[in-house]
Amino acid sequence: MIKMLTQRQKTILQAIVRQYTSTGQPVGSKHLAEKLPFKVSSATIRNEMAVLEDHQLIKKEHSSSGRVPSKRGYRYYVDHLLDANALTDNDLVVIQNSLGTSFQKIDEIVSHSADILSDLTSYTAFTLKPEQTDVRLSGFRVVPLGNHKVIAILVTDSGDVESQSFTLPRNFDTDALQAVIRMINDQLVERPLTEVVKRLNDDIPKRIMQYMHGSDGFSDLFDNVVSRAARERFFVGGRLNILGFSNNQDPQALQALYSLIDQNDELSHLLDTGSDDKDVNVRIGSEIAKDQVLKDYSLITASYDVDQYGKGIIAVLGPTRMPYSRTIGIVNAFRQELAKRLLDFYRHYYDS
C-alpha cells in the first residue's frame, strides 16, 4: 500500500514517466530540474526520487544515476496522474475521418478498424465485432462447383455471410442433400444461432439420417459453417509491430507471443473486460496474464456499445513503456467513432 504522495512527488513521478516513455532514457535529477513547472534544486529532487524509490514506484537501471518507472510506478501513473488533454483537435479529426464508408459487411469495418487503430498507436491492435446473442439464421444453401466440390453458404439476419468449400464423396446422394437443405431451412431459419448449434448436437443428425444412410459428412459440413458464424471473431492489426518494441528478441519468446495472438480462446480470455465499469481498462505486466509471456507489455482494452446490436471490444497491446495518456485517449476516441460508424451501418442495413 502506497502512502499518500505529496504533490511535488506526484509531479516528479509524472515527469519521470512522461520523459522515459518519450525517450527510453533513464531520467536524472538535473534534467528534471530543468523540466519541472516549479523551481527546486537537484539535491531536493534526488531526495524526492529516493522516496519514490522506497515506494517502489521508480528504480535504477544498471549503474546509471537516472531512474525509470517500475511496473508499480506505471500503475500509479495510470490510476492517478494521466493527462486528460493528451489528444489534440487534429488527433480527433484524424480519428473521426479514419473509417471510410465503402464497406459491405460488418466484418470489413471491424477488420479495417484493427489496422487503423494499429496505425494510430504504432502498436498491435485487436478488434472484436459486436456480440449479438440473438443473431438468427436467415438461410442455408449448398452450391455445386463441379468435380464433387460444393460451397456451403450461411446467411444471418445481421447481414453476415459465412461460406466454406467442401469436397463430397463420389457416391454422395445429391438429391438427398437438397432434401436435407430444405429440411434445415424449414426447421432452423429464424432460430438463434445458439439454438442452431445446440440442435446440431441433438436432434438434427437423427433427422438427416431420414434422408441419408450416413449423416456424419454432412453434419460436419453444416457444423463447420455454423460454428464459424457463431464464434467470436477477433481481428488483429499490426502483428509485426511487436518486433519493434519487444525487449526480448529470443525466438522462442516471440513464438510464444505470436502463438498467443493466434489463439482465439486465449485472446477472448485476455481481452475480456469483465464487469469493469471503466470506459477504458489498462492492465500492466502480470495483471494481463499469470504466465510471463506478457510481463513486459501493457494491454489497453475498451468496450464499445452499438445499442441493441450488441457490444464489441477494441484493444491495444504495447510495451509497458508507452505514452499512456495519448494511447488511452486514442482508444477512447476510436471506440466512440467505431460505435457510431457501426450503428449507422446497422440502421442502414435494417432500414434498407
Coordinates of C-alpha atoms in Angstrom, one line a residue:
M1 CA 0.0 0.0 0.0
I2 CA 1.5 3.3 -1.1
K3 CA 1.4 6.2 1.4
M4 CA -0.1 9.4 0.3
L5 CA 2.4 11.2 -2.0
T6 CA 3.0 14.9 -1.8
Q7 CA 2.0 17.0 -4.8
R8 CA 5.7 17.5 -5.6
Q9 CA 6.4 13.8 -5.5
K10 CA 3.4 13.2 -7.8
T11 CA 4.7 15.8 -10.2
I12 CA 8.2 14.3 -10.2
L13 CA 6.8 10.8 -10.8
Q14 CA 4.6 12.1 -13.6
A15 CA 7.6 13.9 -15.2
I16 CA 9.7 10.7 -15.0
V17 CA 7.1 8.6 -16.6
R18 CA 6.5 11.1 -19.4
Q19 CA 10.1 11.6 -20.1
Y20 CA 11.0 7.9 -20.1
T21 CA 8.1 6.8 -22.3
S22 CA 9.1 9.6 -24.7
T23 CA 12.9 8.9 -24.9
G24 CA 13.5 5.5 -23.4
Q25 CA 16.4 7.0 -21.5
P26 CA 16.7 7.0 -17.6
V27 CA 15.8 10.3 -16.1
G28 CA 18.2 12.2 -13.9
S29 CA 17.7 14.9 -11.3
K30 CA 19.5 17.6 -13.3
H31 CA 17.2 17.1 -16.3
L32 CA 14.1 17.1 -14.1
A33 CA 15.2 20.4 -12.5
E34 CA 15.0 22.0 -15.9
K35 CA 11.7 20.5 -16.9
L36 CA 9.6 20.7 -13.7
P37 CA 7.0 23.5 -13.5
F38 CA 8.5 24.8 -10.3
K39 CA 12.0 25.8 -9.2
V40 CA 13.8 23.3 -7.0
S41 CA 17.4 22.1 -6.6
S42 CA 18.8 18.9 -8.0
A43 CA 19.5 17.8 -4.4
T44 CA 15.9 18.2 -3.4
I45 CA 14.8 16.2 -6.5
R46 CA 17.2 13.4 -5.6
N47 CA 15.7 13.3 -2.1
E48 CA 12.2 13.0 -3.5
M49 CA 13.3 10.4 -6.0
A50 CA 14.7 8.4 -3.1
V51 CA 11.2 8.5 -1.5
L52 CA 9.6 7.3 -4.8
E53 CA 12.2 4.6 -5.0
D54 CA 11.4 3.5 -1.4
H55 CA 7.8 3.2 -2.6
Q56 CA 9.0 1.0 -5.5
L57 CA 7.5 3.5 -8.0
I58 CA 10.8 4.1 -9.7
K59 CA 14.1 2.2 -9.9
K60 CA 17.7 2.5 -11.1
E61 CA 18.6 0.9 -14.3
H62 CA 22.1 -0.5 -14.3
S63 CA 24.6 1.9 -12.7
S64 CA 23.1 5.0 -14.2
S65 CA 22.2 7.8 -11.8
G66 CA 18.9 8.2 -13.6
R67 CA 15.6 6.5 -12.8
V68 CA 13.0 4.6 -14.8
P69 CA 9.4 3.8 -13.8
S70 CA 8.7 0.4 -12.3
K71 CA 5.5 -1.5 -13.1
R72 CA 4.1 -0.2 -9.9
G73 CA 5.0 3.3 -10.9
Y74 CA 3.2 2.9 -14.3
R75 CA 0.2 1.6 -12.4
Y76 CA 0.2 4.6 -10.1
Y77 CA 0.6 7.0 -13.0
V78 CA -2.3 5.4 -14.9
D79 CA -4.6 5.4 -11.9
H80 CA -3.8 9.0 -10.7
L81 CA -1.7 11.1 -13.0
L82 CA -2.9 10.8 -16.6
D83 CA -3.2 13.9 -18.7
A84 CA -6.8 14.3 -19.7
N85 CA -5.9 16.6 -22.6
A86 CA -3.3 14.4 -24.3
L87 CA -5.2 14.4 -27.6
T88 CA -5.2 17.4 -29.9
D89 CA -8.1 18.6 -32.1
N90 CA -6.1 17.3 -35.1
D91 CA -5.9 13.8 -33.5
L92 CA -9.7 13.8 -33.1
V93 CA -10.2 14.9 -36.7
V94 CA -7.9 12.1 -37.9
I95 CA -9.8 9.5 -35.8
Q96 CA -13.2 10.8 -37.0
N97 CA -12.1 10.5 -40.6
S98 CA -10.2 7.3 -40.2
L99 CA -13.1 4.9 -41.1
G100 CA -14.3 5.2 -44.6
T101 CA -17.7 4.4 -46.0
S102 CA -17.2 1.8 -48.7
F103 CA -17.9 -1.3 -46.6
Q104 CA -20.3 -4.1 -47.4
K105 CA -20.1 -6.2 -44.2
I106 CA -19.7 -5.6 -40.5
D107 CA -16.6 -7.8 -40.6
E108 CA -15.0 -5.4 -43.1
I109 CA -15.5 -2.4 -40.8
V110 CA -14.2 -4.2 -37.7
S111 CA -11.3 -5.8 -39.5
H112 CA -10.3 -2.4 -41.1
S113 CA -10.6 -0.8 -37.7
A114 CA -7.9 -3.1 -36.2
D115 CA -5.5 -1.9 -38.9
I116 CA -6.4 1.8 -38.3
L117 CA -6.0 1.5 -34.5
S118 CA -2.6 -0.1 -35.0
D119 CA -1.5 2.7 -37.4
L120 CA -2.7 5.4 -34.9
T121 CA -0.8 3.9 -32.0
S122 CA 2.1 2.1 -33.7
Y123 CA 1.2 -1.0 -31.6
T124 CA -0.6 -4.3 -32.1
A125 CA -4.4 -3.8 -32.1
F126 CA -7.3 -6.2 -31.7
T127 CA -11.0 -5.7 -32.5
L128 CA -14.0 -7.9 -31.8
K129 CA -17.2 -7.3 -33.6
P130 CA -20.4 -6.7 -31.5
E131 CA -21.6 -9.8 -29.8
Q132 CA -25.1 -10.4 -30.8
T133 CA -26.6 -13.2 -28.7
D134 CA -29.8 -13.2 -30.7
V135 CA -28.4 -13.4 -34.2
R136 CA -30.6 -15.7 -36.2
L137 CA -30.2 -18.0 -39.2
S138 CA -31.7 -16.5 -42.3
G139 CA -30.8 -19.2 -44.8
F140 CA -28.5 -22.0 -45.8
R141 CA -27.5 -23.1 -49.3
V142 CA -25.1 -25.6 -50.9
V143 CA -23.9 -24.6 -54.4
P144 CA -22.2 -27.2 -56.6
L145 CA -18.9 -26.1 -58.1
G146 CA -18.2 -29.2 -60.2
N147 CA -15.8 -32.1 -59.7
H148 CA -17.7 -33.1 -56.5
K149 CA -16.9 -29.8 -54.9
V150 CA -19.6 -27.6 -53.3
I151 CA -19.6 -24.3 -51.3
A152 CA -21.9 -24.1 -48.3
I153 CA -23.3 -20.6 -47.7
L154 CA -24.9 -19.5 -44.4
V155 CA -26.6 -16.1 -44.0
T156 CA -27.7 -14.5 -40.7
D157 CA -30.2 -11.8 -40.1
S158 CA -27.4 -9.3 -39.1
G159 CA -26.2 -9.4 -42.7
D160 CA -23.2 -11.7 -42.2
V161 CA -22.5 -14.3 -44.8
E162 CA -20.3 -17.3 -43.9
S163 CA -19.1 -19.7 -46.6
Q164 CA -16.8 -22.7 -46.9
S165 CA -16.0 -25.1 -49.7
F166 CA -16.0 -28.8 -49.3
T167 CA -15.3 -31.9 -51.4
L168 CA -18.1 -34.5 -51.3
P169 CA -17.6 -38.3 -51.6
R170 CA -18.1 -39.6 -55.1
N171 CA -21.1 -41.6 -54.1
F172 CA -22.8 -38.8 -52.2
D173 CA -26.5 -38.6 -52.9
T174 CA -27.1 -35.0 -54.2
D175 CA -30.9 -35.4 -54.2
A176 CA -30.8 -36.4 -50.5
L177 CA -28.5 -33.4 -50.0
Q178 CA -31.1 -31.0 -51.4
A179 CA -33.8 -32.6 -49.2
V180 CA -31.6 -32.1 -46.1
I181 CA -31.1 -28.4 -47.0
R182 CA -34.8 -27.9 -47.4
M183 CA -35.4 -29.5 -44.0
I184 CA -32.8 -27.3 -42.4
N185 CA -34.3 -24.2 -43.8
D186 CA -37.8 -25.3 -42.7
Q187 CA -36.7 -26.3 -39.2
L188 CA -33.9 -23.7 -38.3
V189 CA -34.5 -20.5 -40.2
E190 CA -35.3 -17.6 -37.9
R191 CA -33.8 -19.6 -35.0
P192 CA -30.9 -18.0 -32.9
L193 CA -27.5 -19.4 -33.9
T194 CA -27.1 -20.6 -30.3
E195 CA -30.1 -22.8 -30.7
V196 CA -28.9 -24.0 -34.1
V197 CA -25.6 -25.1 -32.6
K198 CA -27.4 -26.9 -29.8
R199 CA -29.7 -28.7 -32.2
L200 CA -26.8 -29.8 -34.3
N201 CA -25.7 -31.8 -31.4
D202 CA -29.1 -33.2 -30.5
D203 CA -31.9 -33.9 -33.0
I204 CA -30.6 -32.7 -36.4
P205 CA -28.3 -35.7 -37.1
K206 CA -31.3 -38.0 -36.5
R207 CA -33.4 -36.0 -39.0
I208 CA -30.6 -36.1 -41.5
M209 CA -30.5 -39.9 -41.2
Q210 CA -34.0 -40.0 -42.6
Y211 CA -32.6 -38.8 -45.9
M212 CA -29.1 -40.2 -45.9
H213 CA -27.6 -43.5 -45.0
G214 CA -24.7 -41.8 -43.3
S215 CA -25.0 -38.3 -41.9
D216 CA -21.5 -37.7 -40.5
G217 CA -20.1 -36.0 -43.6
F218 CA -23.0 -33.5 -44.0
S219 CA -23.3 -32.9 -40.2
D220 CA -19.6 -31.9 -40.2
L221 CA -20.1 -29.6 -43.2
F222 CA -23.1 -27.8 -41.7
D223 CA -21.5 -27.8 -38.2
N224 CA -18.3 -26.1 -39.5
V225 CA -20.2 -23.3 -41.2
V226 CA -22.5 -22.6 -38.3
S227 CA -19.7 -22.7 -35.8
R228 CA -17.7 -20.2 -37.8
A229 CA -20.7 -17.9 -38.0
A230 CA -21.4 -18.2 -34.3
R231 CA -18.0 -17.9 -32.8
E232 CA -16.3 -14.7 -31.5
R233 CA -14.1 -13.3 -34.2
F234 CA -11.1 -11.2 -33.4
F235 CA -9.2 -9.2 -36.0
V236 CA -5.6 -8.3 -35.5
G237 CA -3.8 -5.2 -36.9
G238 CA 0.0 -4.6 -36.8
R239 CA 1.2 -8.1 -35.9
L240 CA 4.8 -7.2 -36.8
N241 CA 4.7 -4.1 -34.6
I242 CA 5.5 -6.5 -31.7
L243 CA 9.0 -6.9 -33.1
G244 CA 9.6 -3.2 -32.9
F245 CA 9.0 -2.8 -29.2
S246 CA 9.8 -6.1 -27.7
N247 CA 12.7 -6.1 -25.3
N248 CA 13.1 -9.8 -25.6
Q249 CA 14.2 -10.9 -29.1
D250 CA 14.5 -14.5 -28.1
P251 CA 12.9 -16.5 -30.9
Q252 CA 11.1 -18.8 -28.5
A253 CA 9.6 -15.9 -26.6
L254 CA 8.4 -14.2 -29.8
Q255 CA 7.0 -17.5 -31.0
A256 CA 5.0 -17.9 -27.7
L257 CA 3.8 -14.3 -28.1
Y258 CA 2.6 -14.8 -31.7
S259 CA 1.1 -18.2 -30.8
L260 CA -1.0 -16.4 -28.1
I261 CA -2.2 -13.8 -30.6
D262 CA -3.3 -16.6 -33.0
Q263 CA -5.4 -18.5 -30.4
N264 CA -8.9 -17.3 -30.4
D265 CA -9.8 -18.7 -27.0
E266 CA -6.8 -17.2 -25.3
L267 CA -7.5 -13.8 -26.9
S268 CA -11.1 -14.0 -25.7
H269 CA -9.8 -14.5 -22.2
L270 CA -7.2 -11.8 -22.3
L271 CA -9.4 -9.2 -23.9
D272 CA -12.5 -9.9 -21.7
T273 CA -13.3 -6.6 -20.0
G274 CA -15.4 -8.5 -17.5
S275 CA -17.7 -6.4 -15.2
D276 CA -15.4 -3.5 -15.0
D277 CA -17.4 -0.3 -15.4
K278 CA -14.5 1.8 -16.7
D279 CA -14.7 3.1 -20.2
V280 CA -11.1 2.0 -20.8
N281 CA -9.2 -0.6 -18.8
V282 CA -5.4 -0.8 -18.5
R283 CA -3.5 -3.9 -17.4
I284 CA 0.2 -3.9 -16.9
G285 CA 2.6 -6.8 -16.9
S286 CA 1.5 -9.6 -14.7
E287 CA -2.0 -8.1 -14.5
I288 CA -2.6 -9.3 -18.0
A289 CA -1.9 -13.0 -17.5
K290 CA -0.3 -15.3 -15.0
D291 CA 2.4 -16.5 -17.3
Q292 CA 5.5 -14.5 -18.2
V293 CA 4.8 -14.0 -21.9
L294 CA 3.3 -10.6 -21.5
K295 CA 5.3 -9.4 -18.4
D296 CA 6.9 -6.5 -20.3
Y297 CA 3.7 -5.4 -22.1
S298 CA 0.6 -3.4 -21.3
L299 CA -2.8 -4.1 -22.6
I300 CA -5.4 -1.4 -23.1
T301 CA -9.0 -2.6 -23.7
A302 CA -12.2 -0.8 -24.2
S303 CA -15.8 -1.9 -25.0
Y304 CA -17.9 -0.1 -27.5
D305 CA -21.7 -0.2 -27.4
V306 CA -23.9 -0.4 -30.6
D307 CA -27.2 -0.1 -28.8
Q308 CA -29.4 -3.2 -29.4
Y309 CA -26.9 -4.6 -31.9
G310 CA -24.5 -5.6 -29.1
K311 CA -21.2 -4.7 -27.6
G312 CA -17.7 -5.2 -29.1
I313 CA -14.1 -4.8 -27.8
I314 CA -11.1 -3.0 -29.1
A315 CA -7.6 -3.3 -27.6
V316 CA -4.0 -2.2 -28.0
L317 CA -1.0 -4.3 -26.9
G318 CA 2.2 -2.4 -26.5
P319 CA 5.3 -2.1 -24.2
T320 CA 5.0 -1.0 -20.6
R321 CA 7.0 2.0 -21.8
M322 CA 4.1 3.5 -23.8
P323 CA 2.7 7.0 -23.7
Y324 CA -0.4 6.1 -21.7
S325 CA -2.3 9.3 -21.7
R326 CA -2.1 9.6 -25.5
T327 CA -2.7 5.9 -26.2
I328 CA -5.7 5.8 -23.8
G329 CA -7.1 8.9 -25.4
I330 CA -6.8 7.4 -28.9
V331 CA -8.5 4.1 -27.7
N332 CA -11.3 6.0 -26.0
A333 CA -12.0 8.3 -29.0
F334 CA -11.7 5.5 -31.5
R335 CA -14.2 3.2 -29.7
Q336 CA -16.7 6.0 -29.8
E337 CA -16.2 6.6 -33.6
L338 CA -16.3 2.9 -34.3
A339 CA -19.6 2.5 -32.4
K340 CA -21.1 5.4 -34.3
R341 CA -20.0 4.0 -37.7
L342 CA -21.3 0.6 -36.9
L343 CA -24.6 2.0 -35.7
D344 CA -25.0 3.9 -38.9
F345 CA -24.3 0.7 -40.9
Y346 CA -26.8 -1.4 -38.9
R347 CA -29.5 1.2 -39.3
H348 CA -28.9 1.5 -43.0
Y349 CA -28.9 -2.3 -43.3
Y350 CA -32.1 -2.9 -41.4
D351 CA -33.9 0.1 -42.9
S352 CA -33.0 -0.7 -46.5

